[in-house]
mmCIF file with all atom_site columns, C-alpha atoms in Angstrom:
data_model
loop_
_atom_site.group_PDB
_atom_site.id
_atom_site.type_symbol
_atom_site.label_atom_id
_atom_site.label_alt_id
_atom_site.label_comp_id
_atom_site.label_asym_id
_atom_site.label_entity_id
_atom_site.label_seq_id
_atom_site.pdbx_PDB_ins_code
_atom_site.Cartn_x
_atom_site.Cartn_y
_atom_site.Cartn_z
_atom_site.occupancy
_atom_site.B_iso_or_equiv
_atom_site.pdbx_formal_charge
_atom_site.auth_seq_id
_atom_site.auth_comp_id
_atom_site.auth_asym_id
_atom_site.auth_atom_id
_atom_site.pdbx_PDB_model_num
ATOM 1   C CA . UNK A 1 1   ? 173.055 188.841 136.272 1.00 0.00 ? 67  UNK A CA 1
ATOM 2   C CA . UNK A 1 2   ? 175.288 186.090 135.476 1.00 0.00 ? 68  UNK A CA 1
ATOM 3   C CA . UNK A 1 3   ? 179.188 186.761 135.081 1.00 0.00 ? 69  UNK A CA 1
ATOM 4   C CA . UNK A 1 4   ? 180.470 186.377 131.464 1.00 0.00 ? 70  UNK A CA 1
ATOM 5   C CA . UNK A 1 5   ? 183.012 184.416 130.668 1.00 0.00 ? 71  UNK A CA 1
ATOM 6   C CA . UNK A 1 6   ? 186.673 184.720 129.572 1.00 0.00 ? 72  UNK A CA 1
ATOM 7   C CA . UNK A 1 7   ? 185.481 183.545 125.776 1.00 0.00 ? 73  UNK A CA 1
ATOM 8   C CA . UNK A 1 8   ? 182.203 186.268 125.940 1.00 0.00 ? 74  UNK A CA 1
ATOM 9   C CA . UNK A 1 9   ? 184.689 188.588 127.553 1.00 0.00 ? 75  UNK A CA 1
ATOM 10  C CA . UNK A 1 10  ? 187.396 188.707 125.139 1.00 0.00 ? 76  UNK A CA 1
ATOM 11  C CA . UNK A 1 11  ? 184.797 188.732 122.104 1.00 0.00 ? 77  UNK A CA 1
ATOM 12  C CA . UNK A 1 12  ? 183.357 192.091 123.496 1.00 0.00 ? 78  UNK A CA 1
ATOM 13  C CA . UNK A 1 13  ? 187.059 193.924 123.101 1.00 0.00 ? 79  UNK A CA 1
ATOM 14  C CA . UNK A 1 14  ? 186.087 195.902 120.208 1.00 0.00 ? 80  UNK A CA 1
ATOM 15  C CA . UNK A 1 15  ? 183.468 198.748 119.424 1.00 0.00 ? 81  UNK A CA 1
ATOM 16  C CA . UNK A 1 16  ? 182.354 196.288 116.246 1.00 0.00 ? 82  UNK A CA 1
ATOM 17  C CA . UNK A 1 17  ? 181.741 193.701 118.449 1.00 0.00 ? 83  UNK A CA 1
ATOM 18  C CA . UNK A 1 18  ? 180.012 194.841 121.520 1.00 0.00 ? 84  UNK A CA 1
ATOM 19  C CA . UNK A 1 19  ? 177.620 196.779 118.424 1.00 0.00 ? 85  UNK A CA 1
ATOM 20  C CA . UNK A 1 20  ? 177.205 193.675 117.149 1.00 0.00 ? 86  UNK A CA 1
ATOM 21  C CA . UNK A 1 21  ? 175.951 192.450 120.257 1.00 0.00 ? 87  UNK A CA 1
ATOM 22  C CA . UNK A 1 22  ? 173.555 195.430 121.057 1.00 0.00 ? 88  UNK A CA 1
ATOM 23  C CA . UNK A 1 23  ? 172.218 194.553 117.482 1.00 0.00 ? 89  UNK A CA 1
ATOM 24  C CA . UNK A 1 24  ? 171.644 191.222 118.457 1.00 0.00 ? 90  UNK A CA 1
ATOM 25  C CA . UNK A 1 25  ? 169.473 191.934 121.273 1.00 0.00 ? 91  UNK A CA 1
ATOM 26  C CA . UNK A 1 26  ? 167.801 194.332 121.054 1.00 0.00 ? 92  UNK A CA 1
ATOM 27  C CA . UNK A 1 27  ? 164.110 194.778 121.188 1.00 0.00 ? 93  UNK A CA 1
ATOM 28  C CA . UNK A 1 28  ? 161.112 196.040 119.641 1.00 0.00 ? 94  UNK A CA 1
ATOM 29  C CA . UNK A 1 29  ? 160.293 194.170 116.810 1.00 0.00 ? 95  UNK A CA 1
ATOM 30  C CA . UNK A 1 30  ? 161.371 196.402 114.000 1.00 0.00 ? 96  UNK A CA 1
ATOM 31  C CA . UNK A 1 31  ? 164.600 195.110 113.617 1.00 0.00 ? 97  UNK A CA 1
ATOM 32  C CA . UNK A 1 32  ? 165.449 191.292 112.391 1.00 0.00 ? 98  UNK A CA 1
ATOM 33  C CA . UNK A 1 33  ? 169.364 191.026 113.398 1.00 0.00 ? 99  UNK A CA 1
ATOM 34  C CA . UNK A 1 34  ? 170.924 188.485 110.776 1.00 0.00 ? 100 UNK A CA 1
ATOM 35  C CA . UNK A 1 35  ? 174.175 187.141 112.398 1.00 0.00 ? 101 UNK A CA 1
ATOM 36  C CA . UNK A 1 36  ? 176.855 186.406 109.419 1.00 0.00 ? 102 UNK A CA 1
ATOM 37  C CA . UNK A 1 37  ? 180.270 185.223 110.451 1.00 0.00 ? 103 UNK A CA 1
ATOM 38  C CA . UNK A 1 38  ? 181.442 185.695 106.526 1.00 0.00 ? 104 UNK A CA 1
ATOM 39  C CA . UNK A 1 39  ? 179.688 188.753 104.830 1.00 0.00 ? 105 UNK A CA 1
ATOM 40  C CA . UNK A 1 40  ? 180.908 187.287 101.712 1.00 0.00 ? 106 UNK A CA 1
ATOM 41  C CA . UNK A 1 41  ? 179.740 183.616 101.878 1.00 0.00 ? 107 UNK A CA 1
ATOM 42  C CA . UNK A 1 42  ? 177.508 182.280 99.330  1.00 0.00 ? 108 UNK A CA 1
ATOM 43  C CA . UNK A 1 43  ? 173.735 181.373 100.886 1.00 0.00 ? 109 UNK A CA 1
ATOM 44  C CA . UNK A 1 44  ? 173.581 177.056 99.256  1.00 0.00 ? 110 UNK A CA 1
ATOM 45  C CA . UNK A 1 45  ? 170.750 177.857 97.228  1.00 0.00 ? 111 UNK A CA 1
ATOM 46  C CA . UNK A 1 46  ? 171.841 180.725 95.516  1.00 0.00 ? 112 UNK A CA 1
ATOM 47  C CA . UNK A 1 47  ? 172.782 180.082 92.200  1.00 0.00 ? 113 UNK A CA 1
ATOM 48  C CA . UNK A 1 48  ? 176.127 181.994 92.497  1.00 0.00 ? 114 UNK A CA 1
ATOM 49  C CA . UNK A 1 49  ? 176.882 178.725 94.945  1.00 0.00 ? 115 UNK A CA 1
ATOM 50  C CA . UNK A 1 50  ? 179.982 175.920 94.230  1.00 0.00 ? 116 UNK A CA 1
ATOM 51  C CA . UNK A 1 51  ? 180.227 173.497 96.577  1.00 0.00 ? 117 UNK A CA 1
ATOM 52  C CA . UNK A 1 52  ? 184.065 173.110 97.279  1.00 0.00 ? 118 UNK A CA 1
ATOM 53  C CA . UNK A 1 53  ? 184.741 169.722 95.376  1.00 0.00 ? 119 UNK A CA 1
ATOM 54  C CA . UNK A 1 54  ? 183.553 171.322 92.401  1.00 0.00 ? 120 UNK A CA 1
ATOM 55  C CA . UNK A 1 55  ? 185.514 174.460 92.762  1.00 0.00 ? 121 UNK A CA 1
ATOM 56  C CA . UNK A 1 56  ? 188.621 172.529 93.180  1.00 0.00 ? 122 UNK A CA 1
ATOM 57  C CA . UNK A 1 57  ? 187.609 170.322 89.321  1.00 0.00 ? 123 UNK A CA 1
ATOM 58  C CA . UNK A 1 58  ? 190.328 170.628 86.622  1.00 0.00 ? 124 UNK A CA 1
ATOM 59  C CA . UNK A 1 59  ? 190.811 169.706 83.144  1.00 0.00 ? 125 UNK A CA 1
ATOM 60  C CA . UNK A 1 60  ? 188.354 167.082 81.301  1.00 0.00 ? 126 UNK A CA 1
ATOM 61  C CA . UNK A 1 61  ? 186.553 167.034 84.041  1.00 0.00 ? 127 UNK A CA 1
ATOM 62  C CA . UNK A 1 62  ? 185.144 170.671 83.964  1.00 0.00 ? 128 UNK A CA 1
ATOM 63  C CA . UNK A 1 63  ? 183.791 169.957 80.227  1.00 0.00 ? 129 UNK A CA 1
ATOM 64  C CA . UNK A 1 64  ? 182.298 166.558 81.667  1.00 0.00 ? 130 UNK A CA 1
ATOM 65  C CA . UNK A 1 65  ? 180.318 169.096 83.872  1.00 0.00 ? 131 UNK A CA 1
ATOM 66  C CA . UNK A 1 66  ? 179.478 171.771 81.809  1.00 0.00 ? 132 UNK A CA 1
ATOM 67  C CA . UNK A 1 67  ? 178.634 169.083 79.458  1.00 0.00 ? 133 UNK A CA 1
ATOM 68  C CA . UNK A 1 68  ? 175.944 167.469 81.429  1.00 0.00 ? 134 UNK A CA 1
ATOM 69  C CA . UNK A 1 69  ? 174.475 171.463 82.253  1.00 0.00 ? 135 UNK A CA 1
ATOM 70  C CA . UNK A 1 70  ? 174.082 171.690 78.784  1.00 0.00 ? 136 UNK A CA 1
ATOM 71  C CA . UNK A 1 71  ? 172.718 168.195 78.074  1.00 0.00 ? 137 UNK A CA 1
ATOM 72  C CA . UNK A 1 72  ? 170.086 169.067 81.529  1.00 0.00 ? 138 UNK A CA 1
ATOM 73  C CA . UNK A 1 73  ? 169.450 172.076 79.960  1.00 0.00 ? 139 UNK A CA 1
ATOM 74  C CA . UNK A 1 74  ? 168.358 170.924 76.548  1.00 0.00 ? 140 UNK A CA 1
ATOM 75  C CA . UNK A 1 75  ? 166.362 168.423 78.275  1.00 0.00 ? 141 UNK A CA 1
ATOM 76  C CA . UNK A 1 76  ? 164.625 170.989 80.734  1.00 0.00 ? 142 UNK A CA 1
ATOM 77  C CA . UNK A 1 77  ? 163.956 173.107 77.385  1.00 0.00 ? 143 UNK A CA 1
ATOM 78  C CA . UNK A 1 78  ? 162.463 170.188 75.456  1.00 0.00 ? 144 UNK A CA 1
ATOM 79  C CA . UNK A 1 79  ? 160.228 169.502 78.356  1.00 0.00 ? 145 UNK A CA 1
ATOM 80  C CA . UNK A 1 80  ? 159.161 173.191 78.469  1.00 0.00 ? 146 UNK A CA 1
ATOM 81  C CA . UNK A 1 81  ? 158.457 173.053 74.677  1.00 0.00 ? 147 UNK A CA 1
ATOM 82  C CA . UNK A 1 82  ? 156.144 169.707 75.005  1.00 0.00 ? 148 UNK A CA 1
ATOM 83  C CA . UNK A 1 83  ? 154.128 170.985 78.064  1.00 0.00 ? 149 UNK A CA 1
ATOM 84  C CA . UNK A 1 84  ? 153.366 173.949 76.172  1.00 0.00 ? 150 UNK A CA 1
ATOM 85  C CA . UNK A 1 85  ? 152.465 172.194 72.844  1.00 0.00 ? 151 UNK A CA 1
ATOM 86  C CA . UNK A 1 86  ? 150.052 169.383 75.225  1.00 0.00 ? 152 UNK A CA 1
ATOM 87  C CA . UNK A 1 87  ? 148.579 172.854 76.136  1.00 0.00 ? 153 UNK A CA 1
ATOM 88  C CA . UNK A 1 88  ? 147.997 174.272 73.168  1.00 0.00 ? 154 UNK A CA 1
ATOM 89  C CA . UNK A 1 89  ? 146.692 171.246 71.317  1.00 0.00 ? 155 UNK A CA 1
ATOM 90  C CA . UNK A 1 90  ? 144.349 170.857 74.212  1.00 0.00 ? 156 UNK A CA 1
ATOM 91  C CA . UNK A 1 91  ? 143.372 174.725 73.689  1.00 0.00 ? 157 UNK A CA 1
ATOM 92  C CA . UNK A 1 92  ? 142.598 173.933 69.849  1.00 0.00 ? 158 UNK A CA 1
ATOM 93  C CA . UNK A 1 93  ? 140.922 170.801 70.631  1.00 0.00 ? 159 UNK A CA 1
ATOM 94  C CA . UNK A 1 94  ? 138.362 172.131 73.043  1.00 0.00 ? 160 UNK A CA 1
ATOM 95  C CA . UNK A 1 95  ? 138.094 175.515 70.665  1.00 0.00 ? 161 UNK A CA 1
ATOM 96  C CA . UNK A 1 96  ? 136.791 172.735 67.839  1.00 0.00 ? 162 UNK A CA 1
ATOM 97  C CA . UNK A 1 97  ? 135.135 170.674 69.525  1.00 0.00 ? 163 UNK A CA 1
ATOM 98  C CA . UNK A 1 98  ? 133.077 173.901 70.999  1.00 0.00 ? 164 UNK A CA 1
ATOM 99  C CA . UNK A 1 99  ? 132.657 175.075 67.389  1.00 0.00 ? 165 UNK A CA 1
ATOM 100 C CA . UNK A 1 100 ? 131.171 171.433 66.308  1.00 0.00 ? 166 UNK A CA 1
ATOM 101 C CA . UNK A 1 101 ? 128.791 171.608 69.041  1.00 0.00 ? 167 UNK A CA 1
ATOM 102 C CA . UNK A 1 102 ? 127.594 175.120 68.633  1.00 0.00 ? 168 UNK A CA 1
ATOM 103 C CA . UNK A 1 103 ? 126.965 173.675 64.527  1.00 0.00 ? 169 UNK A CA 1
ATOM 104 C CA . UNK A 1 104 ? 125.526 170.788 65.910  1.00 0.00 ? 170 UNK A CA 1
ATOM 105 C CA . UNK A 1 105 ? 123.045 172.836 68.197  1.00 0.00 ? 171 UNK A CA 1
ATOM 106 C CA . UNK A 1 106 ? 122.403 175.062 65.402  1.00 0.00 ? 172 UNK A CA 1
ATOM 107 C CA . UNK A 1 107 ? 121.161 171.943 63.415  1.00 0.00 ? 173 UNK A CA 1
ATOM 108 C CA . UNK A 1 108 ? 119.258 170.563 65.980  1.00 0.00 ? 174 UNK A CA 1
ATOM 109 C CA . UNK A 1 109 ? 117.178 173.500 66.510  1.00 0.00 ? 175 UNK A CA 1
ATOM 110 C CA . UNK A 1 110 ? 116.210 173.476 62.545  1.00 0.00 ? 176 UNK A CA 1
ATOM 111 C CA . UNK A 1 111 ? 114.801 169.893 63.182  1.00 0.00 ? 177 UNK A CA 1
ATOM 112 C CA . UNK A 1 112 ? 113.092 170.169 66.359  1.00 0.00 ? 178 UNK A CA 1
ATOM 113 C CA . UNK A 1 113 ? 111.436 173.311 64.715  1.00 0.00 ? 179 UNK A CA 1
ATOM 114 C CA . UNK A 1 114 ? 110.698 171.112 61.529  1.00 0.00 ? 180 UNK A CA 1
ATOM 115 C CA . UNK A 1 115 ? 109.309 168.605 63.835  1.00 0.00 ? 181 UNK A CA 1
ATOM 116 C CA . UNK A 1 116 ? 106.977 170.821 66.052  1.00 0.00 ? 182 UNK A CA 1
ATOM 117 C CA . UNK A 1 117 ? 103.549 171.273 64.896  1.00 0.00 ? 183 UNK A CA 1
ATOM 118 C CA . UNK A 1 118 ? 103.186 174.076 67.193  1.00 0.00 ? 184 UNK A CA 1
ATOM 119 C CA . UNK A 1 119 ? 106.334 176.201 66.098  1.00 0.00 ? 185 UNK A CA 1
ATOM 120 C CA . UNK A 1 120 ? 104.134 177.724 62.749  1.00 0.00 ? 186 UNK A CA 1
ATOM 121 C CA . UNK A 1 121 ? 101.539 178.531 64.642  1.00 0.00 ? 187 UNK A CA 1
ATOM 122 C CA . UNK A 1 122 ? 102.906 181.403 66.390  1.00 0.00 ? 188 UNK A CA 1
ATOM 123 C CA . UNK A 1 123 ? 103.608 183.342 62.855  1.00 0.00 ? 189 UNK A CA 1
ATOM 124 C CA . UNK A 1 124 ? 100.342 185.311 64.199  1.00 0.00 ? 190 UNK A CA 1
ATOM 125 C CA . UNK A 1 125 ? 99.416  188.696 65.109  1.00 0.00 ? 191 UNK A CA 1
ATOM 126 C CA . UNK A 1 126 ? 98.995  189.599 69.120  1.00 0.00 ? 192 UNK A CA 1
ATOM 127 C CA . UNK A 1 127 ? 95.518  189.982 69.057  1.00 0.00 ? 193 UNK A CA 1
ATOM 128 C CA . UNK A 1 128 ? 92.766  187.772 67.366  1.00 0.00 ? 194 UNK A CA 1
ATOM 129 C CA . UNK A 1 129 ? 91.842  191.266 66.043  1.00 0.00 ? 195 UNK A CA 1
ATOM 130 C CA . UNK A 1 130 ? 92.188  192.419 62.007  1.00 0.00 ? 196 UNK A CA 1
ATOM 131 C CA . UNK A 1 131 ? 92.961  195.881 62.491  1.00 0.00 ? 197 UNK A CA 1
ATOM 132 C CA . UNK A 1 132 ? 92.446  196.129 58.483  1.00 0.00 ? 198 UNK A CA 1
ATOM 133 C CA . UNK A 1 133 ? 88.430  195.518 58.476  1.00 0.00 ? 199 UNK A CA 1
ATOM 134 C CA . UNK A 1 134 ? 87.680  195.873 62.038  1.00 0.00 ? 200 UNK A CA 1
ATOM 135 C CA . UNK A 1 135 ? 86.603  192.269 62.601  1.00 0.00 ? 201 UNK A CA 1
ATOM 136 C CA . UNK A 1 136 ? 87.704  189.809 64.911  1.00 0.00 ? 202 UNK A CA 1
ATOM 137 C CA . UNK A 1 137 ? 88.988  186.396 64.124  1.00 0.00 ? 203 UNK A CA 1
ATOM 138 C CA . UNK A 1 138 ? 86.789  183.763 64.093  1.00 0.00 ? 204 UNK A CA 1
ATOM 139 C CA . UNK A 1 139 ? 88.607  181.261 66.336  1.00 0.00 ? 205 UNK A CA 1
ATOM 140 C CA . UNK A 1 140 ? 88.152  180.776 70.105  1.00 0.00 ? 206 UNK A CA 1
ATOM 141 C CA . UNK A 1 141 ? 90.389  183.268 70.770  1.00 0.00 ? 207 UNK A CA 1
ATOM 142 C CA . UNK A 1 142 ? 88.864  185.966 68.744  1.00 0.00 ? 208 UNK A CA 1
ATOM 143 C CA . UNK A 1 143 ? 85.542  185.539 70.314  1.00 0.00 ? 209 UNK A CA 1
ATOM 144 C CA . UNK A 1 144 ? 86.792  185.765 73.726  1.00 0.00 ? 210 UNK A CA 1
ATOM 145 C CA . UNK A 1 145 ? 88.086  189.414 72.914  1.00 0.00 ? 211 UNK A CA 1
ATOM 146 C CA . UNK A 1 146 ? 84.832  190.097 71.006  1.00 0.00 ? 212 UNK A CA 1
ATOM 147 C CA . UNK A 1 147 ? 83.064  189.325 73.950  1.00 0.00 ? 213 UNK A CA 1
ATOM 148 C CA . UNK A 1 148 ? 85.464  190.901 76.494  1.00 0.00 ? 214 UNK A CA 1
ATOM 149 C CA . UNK A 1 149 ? 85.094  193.899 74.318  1.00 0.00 ? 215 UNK A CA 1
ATOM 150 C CA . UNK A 1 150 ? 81.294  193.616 74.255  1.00 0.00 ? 216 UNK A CA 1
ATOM 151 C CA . UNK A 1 151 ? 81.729  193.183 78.277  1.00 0.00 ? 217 UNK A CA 1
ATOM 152 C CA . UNK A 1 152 ? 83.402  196.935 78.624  1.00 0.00 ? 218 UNK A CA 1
ATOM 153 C CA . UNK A 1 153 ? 81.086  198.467 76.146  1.00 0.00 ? 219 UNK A CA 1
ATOM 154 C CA . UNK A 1 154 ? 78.105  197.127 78.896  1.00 0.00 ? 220 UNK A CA 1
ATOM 155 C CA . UNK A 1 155 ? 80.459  198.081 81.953  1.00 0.00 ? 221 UNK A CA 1
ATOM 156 C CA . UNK A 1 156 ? 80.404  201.591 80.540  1.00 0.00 ? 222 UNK A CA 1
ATOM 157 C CA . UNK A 1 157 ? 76.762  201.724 79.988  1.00 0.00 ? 223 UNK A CA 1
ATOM 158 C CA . UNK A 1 158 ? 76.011  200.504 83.633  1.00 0.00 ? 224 UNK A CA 1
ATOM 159 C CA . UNK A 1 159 ? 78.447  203.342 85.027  1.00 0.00 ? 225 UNK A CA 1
ATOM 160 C CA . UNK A 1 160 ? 76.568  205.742 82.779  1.00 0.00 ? 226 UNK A CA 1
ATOM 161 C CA . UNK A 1 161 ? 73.565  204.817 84.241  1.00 0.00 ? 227 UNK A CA 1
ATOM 162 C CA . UNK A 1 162 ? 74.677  204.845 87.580  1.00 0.00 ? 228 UNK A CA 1
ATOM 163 C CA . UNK A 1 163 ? 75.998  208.543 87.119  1.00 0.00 ? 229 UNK A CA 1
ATOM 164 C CA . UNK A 1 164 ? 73.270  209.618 85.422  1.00 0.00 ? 230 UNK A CA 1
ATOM 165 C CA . UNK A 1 165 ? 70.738  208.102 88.477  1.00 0.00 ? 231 UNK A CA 1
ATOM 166 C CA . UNK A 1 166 ? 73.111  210.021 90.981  1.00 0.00 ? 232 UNK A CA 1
ATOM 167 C CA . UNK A 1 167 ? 73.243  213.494 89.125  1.00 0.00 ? 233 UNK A CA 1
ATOM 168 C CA . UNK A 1 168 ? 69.404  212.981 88.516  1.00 0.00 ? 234 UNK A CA 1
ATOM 169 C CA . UNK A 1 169 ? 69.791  213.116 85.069  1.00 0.00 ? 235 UNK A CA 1
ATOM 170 C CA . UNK A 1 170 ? 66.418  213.529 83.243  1.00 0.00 ? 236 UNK A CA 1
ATOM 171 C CA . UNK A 1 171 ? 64.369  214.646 86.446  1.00 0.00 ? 237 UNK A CA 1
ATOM 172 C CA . UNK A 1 172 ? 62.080  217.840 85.779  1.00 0.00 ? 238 UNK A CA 1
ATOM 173 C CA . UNK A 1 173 ? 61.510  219.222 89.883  1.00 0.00 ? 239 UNK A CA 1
ATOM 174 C CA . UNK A 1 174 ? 59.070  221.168 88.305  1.00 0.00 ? 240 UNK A CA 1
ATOM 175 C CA . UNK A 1 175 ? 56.995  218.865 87.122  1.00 0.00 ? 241 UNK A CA 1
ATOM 176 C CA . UNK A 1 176 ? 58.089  216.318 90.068  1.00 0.00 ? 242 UNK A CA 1
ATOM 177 C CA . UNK A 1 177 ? 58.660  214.097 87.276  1.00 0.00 ? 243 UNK A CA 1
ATOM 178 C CA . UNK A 1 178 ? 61.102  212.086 85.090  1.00 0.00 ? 244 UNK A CA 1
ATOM 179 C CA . UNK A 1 179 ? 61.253  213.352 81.797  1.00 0.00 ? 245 UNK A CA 1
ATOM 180 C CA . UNK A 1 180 ? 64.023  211.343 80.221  1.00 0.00 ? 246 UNK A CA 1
ATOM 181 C CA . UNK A 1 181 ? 63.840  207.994 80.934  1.00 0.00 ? 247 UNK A CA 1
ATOM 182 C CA . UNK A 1 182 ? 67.198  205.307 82.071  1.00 0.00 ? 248 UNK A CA 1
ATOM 183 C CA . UNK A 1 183 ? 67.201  202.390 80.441  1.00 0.00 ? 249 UNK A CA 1
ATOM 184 C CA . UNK A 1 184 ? 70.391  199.562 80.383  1.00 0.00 ? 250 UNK A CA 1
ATOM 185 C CA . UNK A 1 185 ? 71.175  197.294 78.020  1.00 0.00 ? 251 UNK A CA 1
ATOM 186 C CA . UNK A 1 186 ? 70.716  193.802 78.503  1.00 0.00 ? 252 UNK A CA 1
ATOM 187 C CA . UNK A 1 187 ? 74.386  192.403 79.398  1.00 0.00 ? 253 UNK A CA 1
ATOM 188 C CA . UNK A 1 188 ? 75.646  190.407 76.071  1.00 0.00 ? 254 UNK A CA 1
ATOM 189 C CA . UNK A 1 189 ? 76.401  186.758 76.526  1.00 0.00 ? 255 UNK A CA 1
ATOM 190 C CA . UNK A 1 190 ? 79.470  184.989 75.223  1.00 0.00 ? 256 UNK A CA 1
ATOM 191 C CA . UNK A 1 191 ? 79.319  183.281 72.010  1.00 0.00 ? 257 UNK A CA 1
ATOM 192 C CA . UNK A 1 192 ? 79.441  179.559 71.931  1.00 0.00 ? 258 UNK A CA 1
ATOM 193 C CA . UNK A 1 193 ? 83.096  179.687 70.410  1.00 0.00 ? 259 UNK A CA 1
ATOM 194 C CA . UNK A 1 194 ? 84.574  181.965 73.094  1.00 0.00 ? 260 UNK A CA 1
ATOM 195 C CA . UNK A 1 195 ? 83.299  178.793 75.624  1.00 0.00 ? 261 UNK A CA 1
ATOM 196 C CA . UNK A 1 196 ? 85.265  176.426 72.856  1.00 0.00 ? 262 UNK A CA 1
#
């Protein structure tokens, strides 16, 4: 341990001061001792702050200075009130100019719809099927569901068939004989406009 000296000595005469001192080092890290020689001094960027020239300013001077606060003020203000007008006008500009385009999109939908052959063409029903008179349409499309139709009518027969040959359908084992006979369909074949 090293021995104080007179100056350290003499600063630790009062129960203030050697607390003080304690405060200042001690440990743990939950504790962030802030040494202030004048409790009362004013931090230089508070706003309560006068540097001590200016404290010590008297007569026309002191109106020169609150004079050019105000005159700093009203141009801080007028700056405020510009940046927020650049900001608004840019907020209404982009809001129209959004609204424009939307109108224009809106427009050129109408006359690339006008302009496609296609785009009429899909006012049709989902099937190529008149559900009014039962008959199909007489377009490629129709006859391909005519003849897919056709197709699960024939699948149905087959699996008829095929049941009825496993069940024995139509076998007499009296007779040893079969009575009722099995007979298929011939498959259907596609129309020339379903191969269109």
């Amino acid at each position: 341990m090293q021995p104080r000296s007179r100056s350290s000595r003499h600063a630790l005469k009062t129960k203030e001061d050697v607390e003080k001192d304690r405060l200042r080092h001690r440990s743990g890290g939950y504790f962030r001792y802030e040494n202030r020689e004048n409790p009362i001094d004013v931090a230089v960027n508070c706003p309560a702050y006068i540097a001590p020239k200016a404290r010590m300013c008297a007569g026309a001077f002191v109106e020169e200075v609150n004079y050019a606060e105000r005159e700093r003020a009203k141009v801080i203000k007028d700056e405020v009130t510009e940046a927020r007008r650049a900001v608004n006008y840019g907020r209404e500009e982009h809001r129209w100019r959004c609204i424009t385009n939307r109108d224009q999109a809106v427009v050129d939908r109408v006359v690339r719809m006008q302009n496609d052959p296609m785009m009429g063409r899909k006012n049709v029903s989902g099937q190529p099927f008149n559900i009014v008179n039962h008959n199909y349409d007489k377009t490629p499309a129709g006859a391909q569901l005519e003849h897919h139709d056709n197709m699960i009518r024939y699948r149905s027969k087959v699996r008829e068939a095929s049941l009825a040959m496993r069940n024995h359908l139509g076998f007499n084992p009296i007779v040893g004989e079969q009575t009722h006979g099995i007979v298929l369909p011939p498959p259907p074949r596609p129309p020339p406009l379903a191969l269109a």
